[in-house]
Every structure is written in structure tokens, then in C-alpha cells.
Short mmCIF file of C-alpha atoms in Angstrom, two decimals:
data_model
loop_
_atom_site.label_atom_id
_atom_site.label_comp_id
_atom_site.label_asym_id
_atom_site.label_seq_id
_atom_site.Cartn_x
_atom_site.Cartn_y
_atom_site.Cartn_z
CA UNK U 1 109.81 69.71 113.02
CA UNK U 2 107.87 67.81 110.48
CA UNK U 3 106.73 70.04 107.74
CA UNK U 4 107.52 72.51 105.00
CA UNK U 5 107.51 76.08 106.09
CA UNK U 6 105.28 79.05 105.31
CA UNK U 7 108.19 80.98 103.91
CA UNK U 8 108.75 78.40 101.19
CA UNK U 9 105.24 77.78 99.94
CA UNK U 10 102.59 75.13 100.44
CA UNK U 11 103.18 71.43 100.91
CA UNK U 12 99.84 69.81 101.67
CA UNK U 13 96.24 70.23 100.65
CA UNK U 14 94.84 69.94 97.16
CA UNK U 15 98.19 70.41 95.45
CA UNK U 16 99.64 67.17 96.84
CA UNK U 17 97.33 64.25 95.92
CA UNK U 18 97.52 62.50 92.59
CA UNK U 19 101.07 63.31 91.57
CA UNK U 20 103.18 61.67 88.91
CA UNK U 21 106.61 60.64 90.03
CA UNK U 22 109.58 59.91 87.82
CA UNK U 23 112.56 57.68 88.43
CA UNK U 24 115.59 56.27 86.69
CA UNK U 25 114.59 52.74 87.69
CA UNK U 26 112.47 50.79 85.20
CA UNK U 27 110.97 48.72 88.02
CA UNK U 28 109.58 51.83 89.70
CA UNK U 29 107.87 53.06 86.53
CA UNK U 30 105.38 50.20 86.85
CA UNK U 31 103.67 51.87 89.81
CA UNK U 32 100.21 53.32 89.16
CA UNK U 33 100.47 56.88 87.90
CA UNK U 34 97.89 58.96 89.72
CA UNK U 35 98.63 62.42 88.31
CA UNK U 36 96.96 63.06 84.98
CA UNK U 37 97.01 66.82 84.45
CA UNK U 38 99.67 67.56 81.86
CA UNK U 39 100.60 70.96 80.46
CA UNK U 40 100.74 70.41 76.70
CA UNK U 41 100.07 74.02 75.69
CA UNK U 42 102.07 76.64 77.66
CA UNK U 43 99.39 79.20 76.86
CA UNK U 44 97.01 77.24 79.11
CA UNK U 45 99.28 77.35 82.18
CA UNK U 46 96.87 79.49 84.23
CA UNK U 47 93.84 77.29 83.53
CA UNK U 48 94.55 75.11 86.59
CA UNK U 49 96.23 75.43 90.00
CA UNK U 50 98.84 72.72 89.33
CA UNK U 51 100.32 70.56 86.56
CA UNK U 52 101.86 67.09 86.89
CA UNK U 53 105.27 65.79 85.84
CA UNK U 54 106.58 69.08 84.50
CA UNK U 55 110.13 68.64 83.28
CA UNK U 56 112.50 71.58 83.26
CA UNK U 57 114.14 72.93 80.14
CA UNK U 58 117.91 73.01 80.00
CA UNK U 59 117.74 76.79 80.36
CA UNK U 60 115.66 76.53 83.55
CA UNK U 61 118.05 74.09 85.14
CA UNK U 62 121.05 76.23 84.24
CA UNK U 63 119.37 79.28 85.75
CA UNK U 64 118.54 77.34 88.92
CA UNK U 65 122.13 76.19 89.35
CA UNK U 66 123.34 79.75 88.83
CA UNK U 67 120.88 81.08 91.42
CA UNK U 68 121.99 78.52 94.01
CA UNK U 69 125.66 79.20 93.30
CA UNK U 70 125.20 82.94 93.75
CA UNK U 71 123.62 82.49 97.19
CA UNK U 72 125.84 79.70 98.50
CA UNK U 73 128.36 81.68 100.55
CA UNK U 74 128.10 79.99 103.98
CA UNK U 75 127.51 81.90 107.19
CA UNK U 76 130.37 82.15 109.71
CA UNK U 77 131.01 78.99 111.74
CA UNK U 78 129.85 80.57 115.00
CA UNK U 79 126.46 81.43 113.46
CA UNK U 80 126.09 77.90 112.11
CA UNK U 81 126.84 76.48 115.55
CA UNK U 82 124.27 78.81 117.09
CA UNK U 83 121.51 77.60 114.77
CA UNK U 84 122.48 74.01 115.53
CA UNK U 85 122.54 74.39 119.31
CA UNK U 86 119.26 76.36 119.38
CA UNK U 87 117.34 74.18 116.91
CA UNK U 88 114.94 72.95 119.59
CA UNK U 89 114.19 76.50 120.67
CA UNK U 90 113.40 77.62 117.13
CA UNK U 91 110.97 74.75 116.50
CA UNK U 92 109.24 75.29 119.85
CA UNK U 93 108.81 78.95 118.93
CA UNK U 94 107.37 77.95 115.57
CA UNK U 95 104.68 75.71 117.10
CA UNK U 96 103.97 78.18 119.91
CA UNK U 97 103.11 80.77 117.27
CA UNK U 98 101.22 78.59 114.79
CA UNK U 99 99.87 75.82 117.06
CA UNK U 100 97.73 73.46 114.93
CA UNK U 101 96.49 76.06 112.44
CA UNK U 102 99.36 75.96 109.98
CA UNK U 103 99.43 72.61 108.14
CA UNK U 104 96.64 70.65 106.50
CA UNK U 105 96.06 66.96 107.18
CA UNK U 106 97.90 64.83 104.64
CA UNK U 107 95.18 62.66 103.18
CA UNK U 108 97.32 62.11 100.06
CA UNK U 109 99.48 59.78 102.16
CA UNK U 110 97.28 56.76 101.51
CA UNK U 111 97.62 57.17 97.76
CA UNK U 112 101.38 57.48 97.78
CA UNK U 113 102.04 55.21 100.76
CA UNK U 114 99.47 52.37 100.81
CA UNK U 115 101.52 50.80 103.62
CA UNK U 116 99.63 53.19 105.92
CA UNK U 117 96.17 52.16 104.75
CA UNK U 118 93.89 49.64 106.48
CA UNK U 119 94.13 46.98 103.79
CA UNK U 120 97.88 46.77 104.36
CA UNK U 121 97.89 46.41 108.13
CA UNK U 122 94.86 44.10 108.13
CA UNK U 123 96.30 41.79 105.50
CA UNK U 124 100.08 41.58 105.68
CA UNK U 125 100.25 38.62 103.31
CA UNK U 126 98.87 40.70 100.44
CA UNK U 127 102.03 42.80 100.51
CA UNK U 128 105.07 40.74 99.49
CA UNK U 129 108.20 41.44 101.47
CA UNK U 130 106.44 42.52 104.66
CA UNK U 131 106.26 39.82 107.29
CA UNK U 132 103.38 39.73 109.75
CA UNK U 133 104.00 41.14 113.21
CA UNK U 134 103.33 39.25 116.37
CA UNK U 135 102.79 40.71 119.83
CA UNK U 136 106.23 41.62 121.13
CA UNK U 137 107.64 39.75 124.08
CA UNK U 138 110.54 42.04 125.00
CA UNK U 139 108.92 43.50 128.08
CA UNK U 140 106.00 45.85 128.50
CA UNK U 141 106.05 48.96 126.31
CA UNK U 142 103.35 51.08 124.62
CA UNK U 143 101.82 49.05 121.81
CA UNK U 144 103.53 45.82 122.84
CA UNK U 145 100.39 43.80 122.04
CA UNK U 146 99.90 45.41 118.60
CA UNK U 147 100.32 43.43 115.41
CA UNK U 148 101.13 46.41 113.14
CA UNK U 149 103.29 49.29 114.36
CA UNK U 150 103.92 52.61 112.65
CA UNK U 151 106.30 55.32 113.86
CA UNK U 152 106.22 58.85 112.51
CA UNK U 153 109.35 60.84 113.25
CA UNK U 154 108.86 64.59 113.24
CA UNK U 155 105.11 64.40 113.74
CA UNK U 156 104.54 68.12 114.24
CA UNK U 157 100.97 68.64 115.44
CA UNK U 158 99.69 65.35 114.02
CA UNK U 159 98.81 66.08 110.39
CA UNK U 160 99.96 62.58 109.45
CA UNK U 161 99.15 60.69 112.64
CA UNK U 162 95.50 61.68 112.94
CA UNK U 163 94.59 60.84 109.32
CA UNK U 164 96.17 57.40 109.86
CA UNK U 165 94.20 56.82 113.06
CA UNK U 166 90.96 58.01 111.46
CA UNK U 167 91.41 56.02 108.24
CA UNK U 168 93.03 52.80 109.47
CA UNK U 169 90.58 50.81 111.62
CA UNK U 170 92.86 47.80 112.05
CA UNK U 171 92.37 46.77 115.73
CA UNK U 172 95.98 45.57 115.79
CA UNK U 173 97.36 48.95 114.71
CA UNK U 174 99.45 51.08 117.06
CA UNK U 175 100.97 54.41 116.00
CA UNK U 176 103.97 56.05 117.65
CA UNK U 177 104.82 59.66 116.91
CA UNK U 178 107.64 61.88 118.09
CA UNK U 179 108.97 65.35 117.51
CA UNK U 180 111.96 67.44 118.50
CA UNK U 181 109.56 70.11 119.75
CA UNK U 182 107.92 69.51 123.14
CA UNK U 183 105.36 72.16 122.18
CA UNK U 184 104.32 70.15 119.12
CA UNK U 185 104.05 66.90 121.11
CA UNK U 186 101.88 68.59 123.72
CA UNK U 187 99.57 69.83 120.95
CA UNK U 188 99.25 66.24 119.70
CA UNK U 189 98.44 64.92 123.17
CA UNK U 190 95.80 67.56 123.83
CA UNK U 191 94.07 67.01 120.48
CA UNK U 192 90.59 65.48 121.08
CA UNK U 193 91.41 62.78 118.52
CA UNK U 194 94.46 61.56 120.47
CA UNK U 195 93.76 58.04 121.76
CA UNK U 196 96.40 56.64 124.16
CA UNK U 197 95.02 53.19 123.46
CA UNK U 198 96.11 53.43 119.82
CA UNK U 199 98.84 56.06 119.85
CA UNK U 200 101.87 57.13 121.88
CA UNK U 201 103.40 60.59 121.40
CA UNK U 202 106.81 61.48 122.84
CA UNK U 203 109.59 64.03 122.55
CA UNK U 204 112.67 62.79 120.71
CA UNK U 205 115.69 64.28 118.94
CA UNK U 206 116.24 62.26 115.77
CA UNK U 207 119.84 63.44 115.53
CA UNK U 208 120.69 62.13 119.03
CA UNK U 209 121.48 58.52 118.17
CA UNK U 210 122.31 57.70 121.78
CA UNK U 211 118.79 58.60 122.97
CA UNK U 212 116.48 55.66 123.57
CA UNK U 213 113.19 55.09 121.78
CA UNK U 214 110.30 53.72 123.86
CA UNK U 215 110.16 50.68 121.58
CA UNK U 216 112.66 47.82 121.16
CA UNK U 217 114.77 47.22 118.08
CA UNK U 218 113.26 45.12 115.34
CA UNK U 219 109.64 45.88 116.25
CA UNK U 220 108.32 48.38 113.68
CA UNK U 221 106.52 47.68 110.41
CA UNK U 222 106.70 51.24 109.05
CA UNK U 223 108.66 54.42 109.82
CA UNK U 224 107.40 57.67 108.28
CA UNK U 225 109.62 60.69 107.55
CA UNK U 226 107.66 63.52 105.89
CA UNK U 227 109.76 66.67 105.33
CA UNK U 228 111.81 65.83 108.42
CA UNK U 229 115.25 64.54 107.46
CA UNK U 230 115.94 67.83 105.66
CA UNK U 231 115.79 69.67 109.01
CA UNK U 232 118.85 67.80 110.32
CA UNK U 233 122.44 68.85 109.90
CA UNK U 234 123.82 66.87 106.92
CA UNK U 235 126.60 65.43 109.10
CA UNK U 236 124.00 63.79 111.35
CA UNK U 237 121.80 62.24 108.69
CA UNK U 238 123.55 58.89 108.16
CA UNK U 239 123.74 57.98 111.84
CA UNK U 240 120.11 59.01 112.31
CA UNK U 241 118.86 56.83 109.44
CA UNK U 242 120.96 53.90 110.64
CA UNK U 243 119.45 54.22 114.11
CA UNK U 244 115.94 54.22 112.67
CA UNK U 245 116.72 51.22 110.48
CA UNK U 246 117.57 49.22 113.59
CA UNK U 247 113.99 49.70 114.81
CA UNK U 248 112.52 48.00 111.74
CA UNK U 249 111.60 44.35 111.81
CA UNK U 250 112.72 42.27 108.80
CA UNK U 251 110.59 43.41 105.87
CA UNK U 252 109.75 46.74 107.53
CA UNK U 253 109.99 49.93 105.48
CA UNK U 254 110.97 53.56 105.85
CA UNK U 255 108.74 55.96 103.88
CA UNK U 256 110.18 59.38 103.08
CA UNK U 257 109.03 62.48 101.27
CA UNK U 258 111.29 65.54 101.32
CA UNK U 259 112.68 68.50 99.42
CA UNK U 260 114.51 67.92 96.12
CA UNK U 261 117.41 69.90 94.68
CA UNK U 262 116.39 73.19 93.03
CA UNK U 263 112.91 73.19 94.51
CA UNK U 264 111.31 76.63 94.48
CA UNK U 265 112.01 76.93 98.20
CA UNK U 266 115.75 76.61 97.61
CA UNK U 267 115.76 79.18 94.83
CA UNK U 268 113.93 81.70 97.03
CA UNK U 269 116.68 81.87 99.63
CA UNK U 270 118.59 85.13 99.56
CA UNK U 271 122.25 85.71 100.33
CA UNK U 272 123.12 85.28 103.99
CA UNK U 273 120.87 82.25 104.56
CA UNK U 274 123.24 79.47 103.45
CA UNK U 275 124.79 77.28 106.16
CA UNK U 276 126.61 74.86 103.88
CA UNK U 277 126.14 73.39 100.41
CA UNK U 278 122.35 73.04 99.77
CA UNK U 279 121.63 73.62 103.49
CA UNK U 280 119.91 76.84 104.59
CA UNK U 281 118.40 78.63 107.57
CA UNK U 282 114.98 80.26 107.34
CA UNK U 283 114.10 83.61 108.82
CA UNK U 284 112.76 82.01 112.01
CA UNK U 285 115.91 79.93 112.62
CA UNK U 286 114.64 76.56 111.36
CA UNK U 287 116.83 74.79 108.80
CA UNK U 288 116.31 72.86 105.57
CA UNK U 289 118.40 70.72 103.20
CA UNK U 290 117.61 69.98 99.53
CA UNK U 291 118.38 66.41 98.41
CA UNK U 292 119.19 64.55 95.24
CA UNK U 293 117.95 61.00 94.67
CA UNK U 294 121.51 59.67 94.85
CA UNK U 295 122.17 61.31 98.21
CA UNK U 296 119.09 59.71 99.77
CA UNK U 297 119.89 56.37 98.18
CA UNK U 298 123.37 56.41 99.71
CA UNK U 299 121.95 57.24 103.15
CA UNK U 300 119.46 54.37 103.11
CA UNK U 301 121.81 51.81 101.58
CA UNK U 302 124.43 52.93 104.09
CA UNK U 303 121.94 51.93 106.80
CA UNK U 304 121.66 48.45 105.30
CA UNK U 305 118.27 48.95 103.63
CA UNK U 306 117.09 47.85 100.20
CA UNK U 307 115.55 50.19 97.63
CA UNK U 308 111.87 49.74 96.88
CA UNK U 309 111.25 53.20 95.42
CA UNK U 310 113.19 56.41 94.82
CA UNK U 311 111.19 58.91 92.79
CA UNK U 312 111.19 62.58 91.85
CA UNK U 313 107.92 64.50 91.98
CA UNK U 314 108.06 67.57 89.76
CA UNK U 315 105.03 69.86 89.87
CA UNK U 316 104.21 73.25 88.51
CA UNK U 317 102.01 75.13 90.96
CA UNK U 318 100.18 78.19 89.74
CA UNK U 319 98.89 81.30 91.49
CA UNK U 320 96.24 82.35 89.00
CA UNK U 321 95.38 85.53 90.87
CA UNK U 322 98.96 86.84 90.79
CA UNK U 323 99.83 85.08 87.50
CA UNK U 324 102.81 83.35 89.13
CA UNK U 325 104.31 79.94 88.36
CA UNK U 326 106.16 77.94 91.05
CA UNK U 327 108.23 74.85 90.27
CA UNK U 328 108.27 72.32 93.10
CA UNK U 329 110.67 69.38 93.37
CA UNK U 330 110.10 66.68 95.99
CA UNK U 331 111.64 63.24 96.41
CA UNK U 332 109.72 60.19 97.59
CA UNK U 333 111.46 57.05 98.84
CA UNK U 334 110.68 53.62 100.22
CA UNK U 335 113.52 51.51 101.58
CA UNK U 336 113.11 48.12 103.22
CA UNK U 337 114.98 46.07 105.76
CA UNK U 338 115.79 42.70 104.23
CA UNK U 339 113.72 39.73 105.34
CA UNK U 340 116.89 37.70 105.75
CA UNK U 341 119.64 39.58 107.54
CA UNK U 342 123.27 38.99 106.51
CA UNK U 343 125.17 36.81 108.95
#
């Protein structure tokens, strides 16, 4: 269940790399700014496909809030429960229809998340705050002899996993990937690029905190959540993040990119699609939540993690053929498990 949906516009491809991200934290503003295409003359808006770091006017934000308020009448409780209980069915249907043709590989990941790149896993000491892994001794499990372990939750058909495996040649790397949809996991396993010696794909429900992962606690360097947490019911998010945090070794990080409040996708929802505040159901039954920075911060801190980064990515995407402008809002986070755990 790991990706933005067709009904709400594009997420990957050429519109994603090289974005500028903004944040209220002065420390985060020191990061390299990769996006450099600024709209200084509104008359030039259709000269390019996308513009970086586009701030909204007060009028735009007021209109967005009004639009969300008008379409926020929640569906009856029985309908909400139906979408929750059938979530697995809806995602299986989605991947049965689209298979691996829908999403583009996310090569922008290595720009925004260098923790996934070879230089990080090959040289742990060059990245302060991340301690080097050793082969794990808690029994035999997939990747137990690896020295750098990455887990992607909500892997879909592998649009994150396969770029990592192709780009990162660290012999000590092992990548785990899981998805709610058994159809998606089967598509990953049957991909010619799937290498059981470097990767282990499995079916897992992130919201089921009692379900076991095939890896012991305290063994992961990186956990990746790309447009995944938003698919969970808001009431299940905190427990799910806390469970993931327990899998991190000291110094390990969770990397997240997900929908931000008032993203174009949220404003496109019509009446009758709202499940609860800022939580919606798409036409095919899959669900999506739209976050604020503070909400995500509270979830990660509530799981005992420390903030490394919490940024807003605001982009103006342009359809030059149809002369349409589309304002996208995404949030990108990095939160770390402390090297020294409180006693």
C-alpha cells in the first residue's frame, strides 16, 4: 500500500527529484538545497513542468481550508468500519489491476535520503549518530549476517527496493520489504531483479502491532515509509510507529515522506469521501490521511525517537497542455533512535 494513487496525481518521476524543503527549525535549513527552479514571474508559470518552494498566498490557504471544511462531513460509522475491515482486499484489487505498471522507480530517494546510498552503508563512521552494525547473534533469520539492514514498510511492487539494490553495492547490505497486499509482495518476488541473497519480501500489516516481524528488535539501521503511514487509520498510527521504533538499533533512523495538509489530492476529494478529519477514502476503497508537521513530530517523539529532520516540500506542478496548475504539499521526516537509551 505504498504509494500515492492515480486519482490524486503523480508522485514519482521527474517531478520529484531536486526539491526544496522548508522547515521551522534553523538546524534543518543548513541541509543542501537541491531545488533551484523558482517562479519569480507568475506570467512564466507555464514555461516549466514544476516550480520549487512555492509558498501559498493567504487567500489560497483560506480557500483550501474552506474547501476541506465543506467536504468534511464523515461517512456513517458502518461504512467507515467496512473500509477498515476490507482494507487488505482493496489494496490487493489495486495491485491486481495495475501490477507493476503504475509507479515509477524512485531514484530521487538517494538525493533526499543519503542513508540509502552506498557511501552511507559502506562507511558508517562518516555519518555521525549512526553506529556500525555487526552480524546479529539472536538466532538465524534472513540477513542475520548483514552489517547494514534496511526495511521498507509498504513496499508496493518494489519501486523503492529495486533502486536501492541496484544502486547500493555494499556487500554487507540486506534489504527487507513488506506490504499489506499479498499481491504486491508476490509481484516483488517474481521480479527478475529480486535477489533472495540480498532481499527478503514478506506480507505484513503495519497496523497489527501484535504481528511478528521476521527480524529481532534492535537490528535495523534504516526503516523507510514512503506514502504509507497515511494509509492507516489515524487511531492506529502511534502504536504502529512505536512498534517500528523498537526494531531500530541505537542510532537507527526512520525515513518518511507522505502527504501534507491541503495537498492538491486532499482538495480534490468530493463530498461523501471523508471518513474523519483529514482522512478520506478513494473511489477504489483505499484510504489516505493528510498530515501536518506537528502531527508527525508528535507520533515520532511519542515513540521515543529524536528529530533529525521535519520538512515541508511545496511544489507547483504544471500541466502545460491543459494550462492547469497543481499545488502539491508533502512532508519529509527523519527521526532517530538515541544512541544511549534512557534507563
